[in-house]
């Protein structure tokens, strides 16, 4: 069954107004949750209104914890709240495994132990251990390996991470760890700033065109969607196993957080979890 499965994303609005994109068939068939949240349905006040999931932006940590609880509840994962795992995202290429004592790092914004240090990709084979990364224009990527054993990864790819092929590297790590080919990996690309709005200087676009060719940039605008998808395919991920949300966070800043739109703002999230029912 896993060989024939093709990913797809459906937008849902849950009770309380929480809006997210998720793969309902992946959850039903394999017990794996993937989700990209929007900014509605939370308790944070301006300028973080309302479902801010990030603890580092200046929001009330109690509001952040309640927002995370609401997101997990919407996905049927509220009982996994103590094992929610986050990281300090630093726009580099470190990929961290979440296992053992690292599960639950950064679960609460009030947790003195803190999130996993300096990692822009997290992966795990541990059940009931949701991985969460936070975004406001950068590219969220969720990766799933179904067999022989399930594993999931969440990747934070800003332009620096995209340039050093972090999504493709994470797919390679996931495939090698579980013992499948990268062509069996499922990839989900969440909302991010689109080529329609992402104006950058030639010192950046020149690096991308040298590495990825003309698909990367045009007229001073960087196309991170094209870059990330090309990187995944270059790593061996099958193009028909990549699902995309397709929304531009700056163009849709009423639904998503956008750093370019509002420098002081919250963060939406990308989440993945392997669910095991006792």
PDB file of N, CA and C in Angstrom, residues 40 75 107 110 119 150 208 229 277:
ATOM      1  N   UNK A  40      -5.105  31.680  12.620  1.00  0.00           N
ATOM      2  CA  UNK A  40      -6.396  31.873  13.279  1.00  0.00           C
ATOM      3  C   UNK A  40      -6.645  30.818  14.355  1.00  0.00           C
ATOM      4  N   UNK A  75      -5.596  18.127  16.092  1.00  0.00           N
ATOM      5  CA  UNK A  75      -5.037  16.990  15.366  1.00  0.00           C
ATOM      6  C   UNK A  75      -5.182  15.671  16.133  1.00  0.00           C
ATOM      7  N   UNK A 107       8.808  21.641  24.733  1.00  0.00           N
ATOM      8  CA  UNK A 107       7.368  21.410  24.627  1.00  0.00           C
ATOM      9  C   UNK A 107       6.570  22.601  25.134  1.00  0.00           C
ATOM     10  N   UNK A 110       7.434  27.781  28.687  1.00  0.00           N
ATOM     11  CA  UNK A 110       7.921  28.064  30.040  1.00  0.00           C
ATOM     12  C   UNK A 110       8.962  27.053  30.507  1.00  0.00           C
ATOM     13  N   UNK A 119      19.214  23.670  15.473  1.00  0.00           N
ATOM     14  CA  UNK A 119      18.872  22.633  14.489  1.00  0.00           C
ATOM     15  C   UNK A 119      17.727  23.132  13.614  1.00  0.00           C
ATOM     16  N   UNK A 150       8.064   3.488  10.058  1.00  0.00           N
ATOM     17  CA  UNK A 150       7.733   4.896   9.853  1.00  0.00           C
ATOM     18  C   UNK A 150       8.725   5.838  10.519  1.00  0.00           C
ATOM     19  N   UNK A 208      22.040  31.177  -6.267  1.00  0.00           N
ATOM     20  CA  UNK A 208      20.997  30.206  -6.583  1.00  0.00           C
ATOM     21  C   UNK A 208      20.990  29.822  -8.057  1.00  0.00           C
ATOM     22  N   UNK A 229      11.732  22.182  -4.335  1.00  0.00           N
ATOM     23  CA  UNK A 229      11.252  20.999  -5.069  1.00  0.00           C
ATOM     24  C   UNK A 229      12.363  20.404  -5.923  1.00  0.00           C
ATOM     25  N   UNK A 277      -1.474   4.010  19.001  1.00  0.00           N
ATOM     26  CA  UNK A 277      -2.558   3.878  19.974  1.00  0.00           C
ATOM     27  C   UNK A 277      -2.304   2.625  20.799  1.00  0.00           C
TER      28      UNK A 277
END
